[in-house]
Every structure is written in C-alpha cells, then in structure tokens.
Amino acid sequence: MSKNQKMTTQPFHAMLMMLIVAYSVHAESTVAKLTSDHASSSHMVISLKPGEWIWSGVIKDGERMPYASGSKFDFYANNRENQIQPLLLGSKGLWIWSEEPYAFEVRSNNVTISDATGVVKFGRAGNSLSEARGAVSKKFFPPSGTMPDELLFSKPQYNTWIELTYNQNQTDVLKYAHGIIENGFPPGVLMIDDTWQEDYGLWNFNPGRFPEPKHMMDELHRLGFKVMLWVCPFVSPDQALLVRELMKNKSFLMRKTGPQTTWETATDPAIIKWWNGYSALLDFTNPSAVRWFNSQLERLVRDYGVDGFKLDAGDMNFYPSEALSMKSASPNRQCELYAQFGLRFPLNEYRACWKMAGQPLGQRLHDKHHSWEDVQKLIPQMITEGLAGYTFSCPDMIGGGDYTSFLDLKGLDQDLVVRSAQIHALMPMMQFSAAPWRVLDAKHLDAVKKAIGIRDKFASQILELAHNSSKSGEPIIRSLEYQFPNQGLEGIRDEFMLGDAVLVAPMDKKETNRQVVLPRGKWIADNGETFQGGRVFTLDVPIDRIPYFTKVNSSPTQ
C-alpha cells in the first residue's frame, strides 16, 4: 500500500456516515385503480420493507435520492425542466408505475400515492434496486433495439452556445470548429445553437449572419464534424404570413376566450411565455403541425446536409390549462408527443421528456451553473437518468451552461472546468461549449486533454455499453447500490459504475484528495495500485487525475 492510499481503520459503515431510516412492513404485488380526477384527494398507501430506500424518475431530484422521509412530488405538468418518468423504485425490490401522472410522498415505512389520473400499478421483483428496475423496464419501457448516432458517444460533443450566445454566425462557427482541431481536440458532433435561424418558426439560416450556409456545412463536414441545429416548437406571432399559413389547419395551441370556447370555435393562437419572449406553440396532437415541422427540418437536411437537431423546450409548463389542443392532451402528453417527434432523426438531443425511456433519444441534463454545488449534482442526476431509463444521456455542458460565467474570466474557476470535464469523461457523453483553449491556462488545458485521452481508452467500452443498453435496457452508468445491492452503499452520490466492472470516483469539489468507497472485492486503480474493497480509502487526486478502479476478474482498460 502506498502513502497515497491512507486506509481508514474505522468500520466501513461508520465511515459512510449515512442516515439510516428504519422502514417496516411489506408490500404485496397488486394493481390499484385510483380516481381519474387529478384533483381528487383519494390516496393509496404502499408498505415498504424494513430498511427499504426509494428512488424516483424525477431527474432533478437525483442528489436527494434515496429520498428522506417526507419527500414528495407530483408528476402532473411538472417535468422540472428535465426528463421525468412516472416511476418509483425501492432498494428491496419495490416498483411503482403509472401511464398517467400521480403524486407521491415517501414516509418512514410506506409510500403514499394520491391525485392519480390513471391506473397505478405496483409490485415487487427480487430484493434489490436493480431487480426492480429490470422488471419495470421490461414491462413498461422496453428498449427499442436502436440507439442514437454513435458519434454522440465515441467523441466529445461541441455546442456553440457559450462562445456565441445570441450571435450565432457563420464566421465564428467556423472559427470555433477550426479552433477545436487546431488545439488538438478531436472532431465530433457540433451543435449550432439558438439564433442561427431567421426567427422562431422561420427555420432558414439567417442570411445576414450565414451568407453561405451550404459552404459552411461542407467545410464542417470536411473537418470531420456532424452538425446539429437548435430548434424549438415555438413560432413568433408577428410572422404574419407564417402564422396565417399554420392557422389554416389550426396547427397551434388555441386560446380559450370563455367557458364555452372549444378547439373548433377558437379563433386565435394561445400566446405562451417562455425564456425568449412570447410565442405561439405548435400543437403536436394536430397531424398538420407535425407534418409542417417535419417538412421544415427535412428541408434543412436535404438542402444543406444538416445531420440532426437539438430539440429544445417541450416543457410541460408551456401547455397551460386554458390552451386548447386538437385532441385532448395533458401537458405531460404534449411533452411526450414532442419527444416522439425526434425519433425520426438518429442524431438528436432532448432536455424535456415524459415516458420516453428505452427510446433512441440523446438526452441532457438541465443547464447547470458554473458552481461547485451544480458540479456535485452531475453524478447523482446522471445516475437517475439511467435508473429512469434515459440511458443515452449527457451531463449538460462542461463547466456549466451559464454563459455569463465565461464573459469575465477573472471570476472563472479553472479547477471547476477541469473537474467537470473529468466527470464527463467516463459518462455516456461529454459536451464542451466554452472553448477550453480560451478560458484555461496551459496546466488546466493539459488536464482537460488528458481527460479526453482517458475517454478515448474507454470509447469502445462506452459504445459497447450503449449498444447493450439499446437491447437490454441496462443503464450505462449505475449507482453503487444498483451494482452492489444491500451493502450499505445507497448514500454514495459522488461515485458511479461504468458498466459492471469499472468504478469511477472523480473529484467534484475544489480539493486534491478525496475518500473513495470500494465495494467488497479486489480492485486495480487507474495508476496500477491494488486495493481490497469493503473499506474507505483516502486518495490524492491532483488536478490531472480521474480515479477509477477496475474490479479484478474483469478486463481493465489500460
């Protein structure tokens, strides 16, 4: 044992310092029909086994899981700016599912279900989190057998947002792409973000900022990139000709002007407030809206060689109760329909989804701030993505997606950018936006490049796991509790398993040493040192190190 290993002499479970809540009683497999009225106060109580912990399909609750007693959530019209899945899972095999929204509260010995809008089903499978998740995946969101474009996994992604913000233009897009190559970064997927277009709904390259878009696309392809364009379901209401065209078939959500107004009698689009203003919103229950939107994107593919699309928005809060759709649809259903639209493009990215687990959609976490608090959310939220069935996921942008943090570099934390990149490196996907060569000094830039090099070593393994996930539904990354059940590992939120054999313990704080919990068994570290698990170790983690450990009897990637 080297001086850097510093094995603790305290008991394993004591070192974890996790709050253990005693649960009791058991739950029988059953199916319950609750009220179809969302406002109803009817509820159901599902018992938990002693010591059973609960996880949900609420991605932005990742760092809160497993839930403490008193935790609650309502799935109705509430995706919290990210994917959600109407799912609860227990560490002793409990699963809960509904095709429609419901509310839940976790208590010390039970889970209460209320305000269900459909049938709530629950049961047990085995005695572990992974067994429960496997059973519910097979039954309710089986894998499709296909996956998004391989390039999303095999190489880093690049998004122009931080560098260009609301000034996307041909000259600077090409400058960014050439900077990637010239600074020794590999080409991959390049996403051109919001404002490349003439207006919301006018999905043409802005001629003032993109004078030769076909030439730009050809050059990006020559450099080795595949190119995605940002799009959304909003249409600027002052685009009179476009609005008139779409109103011929009432392709928008329609405004309810009185208690007797129906979709058939409504005459004006509903105007929806969103982060870029006020717009009309396509109604994806209306086949005419779907056909029109598809025609716009297919034209970009055909005329310019666009490879795919970043489909932003779709959040449930953009579908208010006073808006009318062609077919009756909850905000959850509208979110789901928008996500289903993206299945026609193998190169895609979503942030808001409902019940789309197991499908070949690239997902990403909601925008993260340039803060250590948000860095510490990346691992638990990505683990939750996998649990919920959104296995093809990206942990937002390296260093955070808040562009204001990158304007004045005096306030930039270079350590944070590096540690964020290291967390991304062994995730299913990694995505840059802020140009590392612009915001980092030589030491920190070298550390980021080293992280990419480590990812390259694992690229074939990550791709193999992604292909396997498309067929088996298994998460690409997993919590320690998922892989090593009932060993007291449920509270570990800063480590994850890549597949079933590689434990990754990146640094998510502004420090240079950390404790690492290794499950029972023999492990070989990234630096070749051997560890006997079932203990907690303290490791030195200099700025250029990503600690990872391969379980002996597995095939280490060296």
Coordinates of C-alpha atoms in Angstrom, one line a residue:
M1 CA 0.0 0.0 0.0
S2 CA 1.4 3.4 -1.0
K3 CA 1.5 6.5 1.1
N4 CA -1.4 7.9 -1.1
Q5 CA -3.8 5.2 0.0
K6 CA -4.2 6.0 3.7
M7 CA -6.6 3.2 4.6
T8 CA -9.0 4.1 7.4
T9 CA -9.1 2.0 10.5
Q10 CA -12.7 2.8 11.2
P11 CA -15.5 0.4 10.4
F12 CA -16.8 0.6 6.8
H13 CA -20.4 1.5 7.6
A14 CA -19.3 4.1 10.2
M15 CA -17.1 5.9 7.6
L16 CA -20.1 6.2 5.2
M17 CA -21.8 8.5 7.8
M18 CA -25.2 7.9 6.2
L19 CA -28.5 8.4 7.8
I20 CA -30.3 5.0 8.0
V21 CA -34.1 5.2 8.3
A22 CA -35.8 2.1 9.6
Y23 CA -38.7 1.1 7.4
S24 CA -41.1 -1.6 8.2
V25 CA -44.0 -3.8 6.8
H26 CA -44.1 -5.4 3.4
A27 CA -45.9 -4.7 0.1
E28 CA -47.8 -7.3 -1.8
S29 CA -47.8 -7.3 -5.6
T30 CA -51.0 -5.6 -6.7
V31 CA -52.7 -3.3 -9.1
A32 CA -54.8 -0.4 -7.8
K33 CA -57.3 1.7 -9.8
L34 CA -57.3 5.3 -8.5
T35 CA -59.6 8.1 -9.4
S36 CA -59.4 9.6 -12.9
D37 CA -59.9 13.1 -11.4
H38 CA -56.5 14.7 -10.8
A39 CA -57.9 17.0 -8.2
S40 CA -59.2 14.1 -6.1
S41 CA -57.9 13.6 -2.6
S42 CA -58.1 9.8 -2.8
H43 CA -54.9 8.1 -2.0
M44 CA -53.2 4.7 -1.6
V45 CA -50.6 3.5 0.9
I46 CA -47.9 1.1 -0.2
S47 CA -45.9 -0.5 2.5
L48 CA -42.1 -0.7 2.5
K49 CA -39.8 -3.5 3.7
P50 CA -37.5 -2.8 6.7
G51 CA -34.6 -0.7 5.5
E52 CA -36.0 0.0 2.1
W53 CA -34.9 3.1 0.3
I54 CA -36.8 4.9 -2.5
W55 CA -35.7 6.4 -5.8
S56 CA -37.9 8.1 -8.5
G57 CA -37.9 9.0 -12.1
V58 CA -37.5 12.7 -11.3
I59 CA -34.1 13.6 -12.8
K60 CA -33.6 16.9 -10.9
D61 CA -34.1 15.1 -7.6
G62 CA -31.1 12.9 -8.2
E63 CA -29.0 14.5 -5.4
R64 CA -31.9 14.0 -3.0
M65 CA -32.1 10.2 -3.6
P66 CA -32.6 7.9 -1.9
Y67 CA -35.4 10.0 -0.5
A68 CA -35.7 11.0 3.1
S69 CA -39.0 10.6 4.9
G70 CA -41.3 13.5 3.9
S71 CA -40.0 13.8 0.4
K72 CA -42.8 14.4 -2.1
F73 CA -43.5 15.1 -5.8
D74 CA -46.4 15.5 -8.2
F75 CA -45.8 14.3 -11.8
Y76 CA -48.6 16.3 -13.3
A77 CA -47.4 19.1 -15.6
N78 CA -44.1 19.2 -13.7
N79 CA -41.0 18.0 -15.5
R80 CA -38.8 20.5 -13.7
E81 CA -37.0 21.4 -16.9
N82 CA -35.7 17.9 -17.4
Q83 CA -36.8 14.4 -18.2
I84 CA -39.2 12.6 -15.9
Q85 CA -40.6 9.1 -15.7
P86 CA -43.7 8.1 -13.7
L87 CA -41.6 5.6 -11.8
L88 CA -40.6 4.7 -8.2
L89 CA -38.1 2.1 -7.3
G90 CA -37.1 0.5 -3.9
S91 CA -33.9 -1.0 -2.7
K92 CA -35.7 -4.1 -1.7
G93 CA -37.4 -4.8 -5.0
L94 CA -40.5 -2.4 -4.9
W95 CA -41.6 -0.8 -8.2
I96 CA -44.5 1.6 -8.8
W97 CA -45.6 2.8 -12.2
S98 CA -48.5 4.5 -14.0
E99 CA -49.0 5.6 -17.6
E100 CA -50.5 8.8 -16.2
P101 CA -49.3 11.4 -13.7
Y102 CA -49.7 10.9 -9.9
A103 CA -48.4 12.4 -6.7
F104 CA -46.3 10.6 -4.1
E105 CA -44.8 11.1 -0.7
V106 CA -42.2 8.9 0.9
R107 CA -42.6 8.1 4.5
S108 CA -40.6 6.1 7.0
N109 CA -42.4 2.9 6.4
N110 CA -44.6 3.5 3.3
V111 CA -45.1 5.4 0.1
T112 CA -48.4 7.3 -0.3
I113 CA -49.9 7.7 -3.8
S114 CA -52.5 10.5 -4.4
D115 CA -54.1 12.5 -7.2
A116 CA -53.6 9.8 -9.7
T117 CA -55.0 10.4 -13.2
G118 CA -55.0 6.8 -14.2
V119 CA -54.2 3.3 -13.0
V120 CA -51.3 3.0 -10.6
K121 CA -49.5 -0.4 -10.6
F122 CA -47.0 -1.7 -8.1
G123 CA -45.3 -4.9 -7.2
R124 CA -42.0 -6.5 -6.2
A125 CA -39.2 -8.1 -8.2
G126 CA -36.4 -9.7 -6.2
N127 CA -34.8 -7.9 -3.3
S128 CA -32.8 -5.1 -4.9
L129 CA -32.9 -1.9 -6.8
S130 CA -31.5 -3.4 -10.0
E131 CA -34.1 -6.3 -10.0
A132 CA -37.0 -3.8 -9.5
R133 CA -35.6 -1.6 -12.3
G134 CA -35.1 -4.5 -14.6
A135 CA -38.6 -5.8 -14.1
V136 CA -40.3 -2.4 -14.7
S137 CA -38.1 -1.7 -17.7
K138 CA -39.1 -4.9 -19.3
K139 CA -42.7 -4.4 -18.6
F140 CA -43.3 -0.7 -19.2
F141 CA -40.5 0.8 -21.1
P142 CA -38.6 -2.0 -23.0
P143 CA -35.6 -1.0 -25.1
S144 CA -36.2 -0.2 -28.7
G145 CA -33.2 -2.1 -30.0
T146 CA -31.7 1.0 -31.6
M147 CA -29.6 3.9 -30.2
P148 CA -28.8 7.5 -31.3
D149 CA -26.0 8.2 -33.6
E150 CA -22.7 6.6 -32.4
L151 CA -20.8 9.8 -32.7
L152 CA -22.6 11.2 -29.7
F153 CA -20.8 8.6 -27.6
S154 CA -17.5 7.9 -29.4
K155 CA -16.2 11.5 -29.4
P156 CA -16.8 14.7 -27.5
Q157 CA -19.6 17.0 -28.5
Y158 CA -19.3 20.7 -29.0
N159 CA -22.0 23.3 -28.7
T160 CA -21.6 26.9 -29.8
W161 CA -23.8 28.4 -27.1
I162 CA -21.2 29.7 -24.6
E163 CA -18.9 31.2 -27.2
L164 CA -21.5 32.8 -29.5
T165 CA -24.7 33.0 -27.3
Y166 CA -27.3 35.1 -29.2
N167 CA -24.9 36.0 -32.0
Q168 CA -24.6 32.7 -33.9
N169 CA -22.9 33.4 -37.2
Q170 CA -21.0 31.6 -40.0
T171 CA -17.7 33.3 -39.4
D172 CA -17.5 32.5 -35.7
V173 CA -19.0 29.0 -36.1
L174 CA -16.2 28.1 -38.5
K175 CA -13.6 29.8 -36.2
Y176 CA -14.8 27.7 -33.3
A177 CA -14.7 24.5 -35.3
H178 CA -11.2 25.2 -36.6
G179 CA -10.1 26.1 -33.0
I180 CA -11.2 22.6 -31.9
I181 CA -8.9 21.0 -34.5
E182 CA -6.0 23.4 -34.1
N183 CA -5.9 23.0 -30.4
G184 CA -5.7 19.2 -30.6
F185 CA -9.3 18.3 -29.8
P186 CA -11.0 15.6 -31.9
P187 CA -13.9 16.5 -34.1
G188 CA -17.3 15.1 -33.2
V189 CA -20.9 16.4 -33.1
L190 CA -21.1 20.2 -33.4
M191 CA -24.3 21.9 -32.3
I192 CA -25.1 25.3 -33.6
D193 CA -27.4 26.9 -31.0
D194 CA -30.2 29.4 -31.0
T195 CA -30.3 32.4 -33.4
W196 CA -28.8 30.7 -36.4
Q197 CA -32.4 30.9 -37.8
E198 CA -34.3 33.9 -39.2
D199 CA -36.9 33.7 -36.4
Y200 CA -38.7 31.2 -34.3
G201 CA -40.7 29.2 -36.8
L202 CA -38.7 30.6 -39.7
W203 CA -36.2 27.8 -39.9
N204 CA -34.0 29.2 -42.5
F205 CA -30.4 30.3 -42.0
N206 CA -30.3 34.0 -41.2
P207 CA -28.9 35.4 -44.5
G208 CA -27.2 38.3 -42.7
R209 CA -25.2 36.1 -40.4
F210 CA -24.9 32.9 -42.6
P211 CA -24.4 34.2 -46.1
E212 CA -23.2 30.8 -47.4
P213 CA -24.7 28.1 -45.2
K214 CA -24.1 25.3 -47.6
H215 CA -20.4 26.2 -47.9
M216 CA -20.2 26.3 -44.1
M217 CA -21.8 22.9 -43.8
D218 CA -19.5 21.4 -46.4
E219 CA -16.4 22.8 -44.6
L220 CA -17.6 21.5 -41.2
H221 CA -18.2 18.0 -42.7
R222 CA -14.7 18.2 -44.3
L223 CA -13.2 18.8 -40.9
G224 CA -14.9 15.7 -39.5
F225 CA -17.9 17.1 -37.8
K226 CA -21.6 16.1 -37.9
V227 CA -23.7 19.2 -37.5
M228 CA -26.9 19.7 -35.4
L229 CA -29.1 22.8 -35.4
W230 CA -31.1 24.1 -32.4
V231 CA -34.8 24.1 -32.9
C232 CA -37.9 24.5 -30.8
P233 CA -41.7 24.2 -31.2
F234 CA -42.4 28.0 -30.8
V235 CA -43.4 30.3 -33.6
S236 CA -43.0 34.1 -33.4
P237 CA -46.6 35.5 -33.5
D238 CA -45.6 38.6 -35.5
Q239 CA -44.6 36.4 -38.5
A240 CA -47.9 37.2 -40.2
L241 CA -47.5 35.1 -43.3
L242 CA -46.3 32.0 -41.5
V243 CA -49.0 32.3 -38.8
R244 CA -51.7 32.6 -41.4
E245 CA -50.4 29.5 -43.2
L246 CA -50.3 27.5 -40.0
M247 CA -53.7 28.8 -38.8
K248 CA -55.4 27.3 -41.9
N249 CA -55.2 23.9 -40.0
K250 CA -55.1 25.4 -36.5
S251 CA -51.6 24.0 -36.0
F252 CA -51.1 25.9 -32.8
L253 CA -52.4 25.5 -29.3
M254 CA -55.6 27.7 -29.4
R255 CA -56.7 30.4 -26.9
K256 CA -59.7 29.7 -24.8
T257 CA -61.6 33.0 -24.5
G258 CA -64.6 31.9 -22.5
P259 CA -66.1 28.9 -20.7
Q260 CA -67.9 27.7 -23.8
T261 CA -64.9 28.0 -26.2
T262 CA -63.8 24.8 -27.8
W263 CA -61.0 24.0 -30.1
E264 CA -63.4 24.0 -33.0
T265 CA -64.7 27.5 -32.1
A266 CA -61.4 29.1 -31.0
T267 CA -60.1 31.7 -33.5
D268 CA -56.7 32.8 -32.1
P269 CA -53.5 31.0 -31.1
A270 CA -52.6 30.9 -27.4
I271 CA -49.6 33.1 -26.7
I272 CA -47.1 31.3 -24.4
K273 CA -44.5 33.0 -22.3
W274 CA -41.1 31.3 -22.5
W275 CA -37.4 32.2 -21.8
N276 CA -37.1 34.1 -25.1
G277 CA -40.4 36.0 -25.0
Y278 CA -43.9 35.3 -26.1
S279 CA -44.8 33.0 -28.9
A280 CA -47.4 30.7 -30.4
L281 CA -46.8 27.0 -29.8
L282 CA -47.2 24.1 -32.2
D283 CA -49.9 21.5 -31.2
F284 CA -48.4 18.1 -31.6
T285 CA -51.8 16.4 -31.3
N286 CA -52.5 18.0 -34.7
P287 CA -51.1 16.0 -37.6
S288 CA -50.9 19.2 -39.6
A289 CA -48.5 20.7 -37.1
V290 CA -46.3 17.6 -37.1
R291 CA -46.2 17.5 -40.9
W292 CA -45.3 21.2 -41.2
F293 CA -42.5 21.0 -38.6
N294 CA -41.1 17.8 -40.2
S295 CA -41.1 19.5 -43.6
Q296 CA -39.0 22.4 -42.2
L297 CA -36.4 20.1 -40.7
E298 CA -36.3 17.7 -43.6
R299 CA -35.7 20.7 -45.9
L300 CA -32.6 21.6 -43.8
V301 CA -31.4 18.1 -44.1
R302 CA -31.9 17.9 -47.8
D303 CA -30.7 21.4 -48.9
Y304 CA -27.8 21.9 -46.5
G305 CA -26.8 18.5 -45.3
V306 CA -27.8 19.1 -41.7
D307 CA -27.2 15.9 -39.7
G308 CA -29.6 16.3 -36.8
F309 CA -31.3 18.6 -34.4
K310 CA -31.2 19.8 -30.8
L311 CA -34.9 19.9 -29.9
D312 CA -35.2 22.3 -27.1
A313 CA -38.3 23.2 -24.9
G314 CA -41.3 20.9 -24.8
D315 CA -41.6 21.6 -21.1
M316 CA -45.0 20.8 -19.5
N317 CA -45.4 24.3 -18.0
F318 CA -45.7 25.7 -21.6
Y319 CA -49.0 23.9 -22.0
P320 CA -51.4 25.8 -19.8
S321 CA -54.9 24.6 -18.9
E322 CA -56.6 27.5 -20.7
A323 CA -55.0 26.5 -24.0
L324 CA -56.9 24.2 -26.3
S325 CA -55.4 21.4 -28.4
M326 CA -57.0 19.5 -31.4
K327 CA -57.1 16.3 -29.3
S328 CA -57.5 16.3 -25.6
A329 CA -53.9 16.0 -24.1
S330 CA -52.4 16.7 -20.7
P331 CA -49.2 18.8 -20.5
N332 CA -47.4 15.5 -19.9
R333 CA -48.8 14.1 -23.1
Q334 CA -47.8 17.1 -25.1
C335 CA -44.3 16.8 -23.8
E336 CA -44.3 13.1 -24.8
L337 CA -45.6 13.8 -28.3
Y338 CA -42.9 16.5 -28.9
A339 CA -40.2 14.0 -27.8
Q340 CA -41.6 11.2 -30.1
F341 CA -41.2 13.6 -33.0
G342 CA -37.4 13.4 -32.6
L343 CA -37.3 9.6 -33.2
R344 CA -37.2 10.3 -37.0
F345 CA -33.7 11.8 -36.6
P346 CA -30.9 9.5 -35.3
L347 CA -28.9 12.5 -34.3
N348 CA -31.0 14.3 -31.8
E349 CA -30.9 15.9 -28.3
Y350 CA -33.7 16.5 -25.8
R351 CA -33.9 18.0 -22.4
A352 CA -37.6 17.7 -21.6
C353 CA -39.2 14.2 -21.9
W354 CA -42.1 12.2 -20.4
K355 CA -42.2 8.4 -20.7
M356 CA -39.6 8.2 -23.5
A357 CA -37.3 5.8 -21.6
G358 CA -35.8 3.0 -23.7
Q359 CA -36.1 5.1 -26.9
P360 CA -33.1 6.2 -29.1
L361 CA -33.1 9.8 -28.0
G362 CA -30.0 11.7 -26.8
Q363 CA -30.8 13.4 -23.5
R364 CA -29.0 16.0 -21.5
L365 CA -29.3 17.4 -18.0
H366 CA -30.9 20.8 -17.5
D367 CA -28.5 23.8 -17.7
K368 CA -26.0 23.9 -14.8
H369 CA -24.4 26.9 -13.3
H370 CA -20.7 27.5 -13.0
S371 CA -20.6 26.4 -9.4
W372 CA -19.3 23.5 -7.3
E373 CA -22.8 23.0 -6.0
D374 CA -24.0 22.2 -9.5
V375 CA -20.9 20.1 -10.3
Q376 CA -21.9 17.9 -7.4
K377 CA -25.3 17.3 -9.0
L378 CA -23.9 15.8 -12.2
I379 CA -23.2 12.3 -10.9
P380 CA -26.5 11.7 -8.9
Q381 CA -28.6 13.2 -11.7
M382 CA -26.9 11.2 -14.4
I383 CA -27.4 8.0 -12.3
T384 CA -31.1 8.9 -12.0
E385 CA -31.2 9.3 -15.8
G386 CA -30.1 5.7 -16.1
L387 CA -32.4 4.4 -13.4
A388 CA -35.4 6.1 -15.2
G389 CA -34.4 4.5 -18.5
Y390 CA -32.9 7.6 -20.2
T391 CA -29.6 5.8 -20.6
F392 CA -28.3 7.8 -23.6
S393 CA -27.6 11.0 -21.7
C394 CA -25.1 13.9 -21.4
P395 CA -24.4 15.9 -18.2
D396 CA -25.0 19.3 -19.7
M397 CA -22.0 21.5 -20.8
I398 CA -18.6 21.2 -19.3
G399 CA -18.1 24.0 -16.7
G400 CA -21.8 24.8 -16.8
G401 CA -24.2 26.3 -19.4
D402 CA -24.4 29.8 -17.9
Y403 CA -22.7 31.9 -20.5
T404 CA -22.3 34.9 -18.2
S405 CA -19.8 33.0 -16.1
F406 CA -17.4 32.9 -19.1
L407 CA -17.6 36.6 -20.1
D408 CA -15.2 37.9 -17.3
L409 CA -12.5 35.3 -16.9
K410 CA -11.4 36.8 -13.7
G411 CA -14.3 35.1 -11.9
L412 CA -13.8 31.8 -13.7
D413 CA -12.8 28.8 -11.7
Q414 CA -10.4 26.8 -13.9
D415 CA -10.3 23.9 -11.4
L416 CA -14.1 23.6 -11.8
V417 CA -13.9 23.4 -15.6
V418 CA -11.3 20.6 -15.3
R419 CA -13.2 18.6 -12.7
S420 CA -16.4 19.0 -14.7
A421 CA -14.6 17.6 -17.8
Q422 CA -13.3 14.7 -15.8
I423 CA -16.8 13.8 -14.6
H424 CA -18.0 13.9 -18.2
A425 CA -15.1 11.9 -19.5
L426 CA -16.4 8.5 -18.4
M427 CA -20.1 9.3 -18.8
P428 CA -22.1 8.1 -21.8
M429 CA -21.5 11.5 -23.5
M430 CA -19.3 14.6 -22.9
Q431 CA -20.0 18.0 -24.2
F432 CA -17.9 21.2 -24.5
S433 CA -19.3 24.7 -25.1
A434 CA -16.9 27.2 -23.6
A435 CA -13.7 26.8 -25.6
P436 CA -11.1 25.3 -23.2
W437 CA -8.2 26.9 -25.1
R438 CA -9.8 30.3 -24.5
V439 CA -10.7 30.0 -20.8
L440 CA -7.9 27.8 -19.4
D441 CA -4.2 28.2 -18.8
A442 CA -1.7 25.6 -20.1
K443 CA -1.8 23.5 -16.9
H444 CA -5.6 23.2 -16.8
L445 CA -5.9 22.8 -20.6
D446 CA -3.5 19.8 -20.4
A447 CA -5.6 18.3 -17.7
V448 CA -8.7 18.5 -19.9
K449 CA -6.9 16.9 -22.8
K450 CA -5.7 14.1 -20.5
A451 CA -9.4 13.5 -19.6
I452 CA -10.2 13.2 -23.3
G453 CA -7.4 10.8 -23.7
I454 CA -8.8 8.6 -20.9
R455 CA -12.2 8.7 -22.6
D456 CA -10.5 7.5 -25.8
K457 CA -9.2 4.5 -23.9
F458 CA -12.7 3.6 -22.8
A459 CA -14.5 4.6 -26.0
S460 CA -15.1 1.1 -27.3
Q461 CA -16.4 0.0 -23.9
I462 CA -18.7 3.0 -23.7
L463 CA -20.0 2.2 -27.2
E464 CA -20.5 -1.5 -26.3
L465 CA -22.4 -0.5 -23.2
A466 CA -24.6 1.9 -25.3
H467 CA -25.3 -0.9 -27.8
N468 CA -26.1 -3.3 -25.0
S469 CA -28.4 -0.7 -23.4
S470 CA -30.4 -0.4 -26.6
K471 CA -31.1 -4.1 -26.4
S472 CA -31.2 -4.9 -22.7
G473 CA -32.3 -1.5 -21.3
E474 CA -29.5 -1.7 -18.7
P475 CA -28.1 1.7 -17.6
I476 CA -24.6 2.6 -19.0
I477 CA -23.7 4.2 -15.7
R478 CA -25.1 2.9 -12.4
S479 CA -25.0 3.7 -8.7
L480 CA -23.0 1.5 -6.4
E481 CA -26.3 0.4 -4.7
Y482 CA -27.5 -0.7 -8.1
Q483 CA -24.5 -2.8 -8.8
F484 CA -23.7 -4.0 -5.3
P485 CA -27.1 -4.2 -3.5
N486 CA -27.6 -4.3 0.2
Q487 CA -24.0 -3.4 1.2
G488 CA -24.9 0.0 2.7
L489 CA -23.9 1.9 -0.4
E490 CA -27.2 3.7 -1.1
G491 CA -25.9 7.1 0.0
I492 CA -22.9 7.2 -2.3
R493 CA -23.5 10.1 -4.7
D494 CA -20.0 11.0 -5.9
E495 CA -19.0 7.7 -7.4
F496 CA -20.5 5.7 -10.2
M497 CA -20.1 2.4 -12.1
L498 CA -19.3 2.4 -15.8
G499 CA -20.9 -0.9 -16.7
D500 CA -20.5 -3.6 -14.1
A501 CA -16.7 -3.6 -13.7
V502 CA -15.3 0.0 -13.6
L503 CA -15.9 2.2 -10.6
V504 CA -15.3 5.9 -11.3
A505 CA -14.6 8.3 -8.4
P506 CA -13.9 11.8 -9.9
M507 CA -13.3 14.9 -7.9
D508 CA -16.4 17.1 -7.5
K509 CA -15.0 19.6 -5.0
K510 CA -12.3 22.2 -5.1
E511 CA -9.9 19.8 -3.3
T512 CA -7.0 17.5 -4.2
N513 CA -7.8 14.5 -2.1
R514 CA -11.0 12.5 -1.5
Q515 CA -12.4 9.5 0.2
V516 CA -13.4 6.6 -2.0
V517 CA -15.7 3.8 -1.0
L518 CA -14.8 0.5 -2.7
P519 CA -17.3 -2.4 -2.5
R520 CA -16.1 -5.8 -1.4
G521 CA -13.6 -7.5 -3.7
K522 CA -10.2 -6.7 -5.3
W523 CA -9.8 -3.6 -7.4
I524 CA -7.0 -2.2 -9.6
A525 CA -6.7 1.6 -9.7
D526 CA -6.0 3.9 -12.7
N527 CA -2.4 4.1 -11.5
G528 CA -2.0 0.3 -11.2
E529 CA -2.3 0.1 -7.4
T530 CA -4.3 -2.7 -5.9
F531 CA -7.0 -2.2 -3.3
Q532 CA -9.0 -4.7 -1.2
G533 CA -12.6 -3.4 -1.1
G534 CA -15.1 -3.3 1.7
R535 CA -13.3 -0.2 3.1
V536 CA -13.0 3.5 2.6
F537 CA -9.7 4.9 1.3
T538 CA -8.4 8.5 1.1
L539 CA -6.6 9.2 -2.2
D540 CA -4.5 12.1 -3.5
V541 CA -6.3 13.5 -6.6
P542 CA -4.1 16.1 -8.4
I543 CA -5.8 18.3 -10.9
D544 CA -5.0 15.9 -13.8
R545 CA -6.2 12.7 -12.2
I546 CA -9.5 10.8 -12.6
P547 CA -9.5 8.0 -10.1
Y548 CA -11.1 4.8 -11.5
F549 CA -10.9 1.2 -10.4
T550 CA -11.4 -2.0 -12.3
K551 CA -12.7 -5.0 -10.5
V552 CA -10.3 -7.9 -10.7
N553 CA -11.6 -10.7 -12.9
S554 CA -12.9 -8.0 -15.3
S555 CA -10.9 -6.8 -18.2
P556 CA -9.2 -3.5 -17.3
T557 CA -8.7 -0.8 -19.9
Q558 CA -5.1 0.4 -19.7

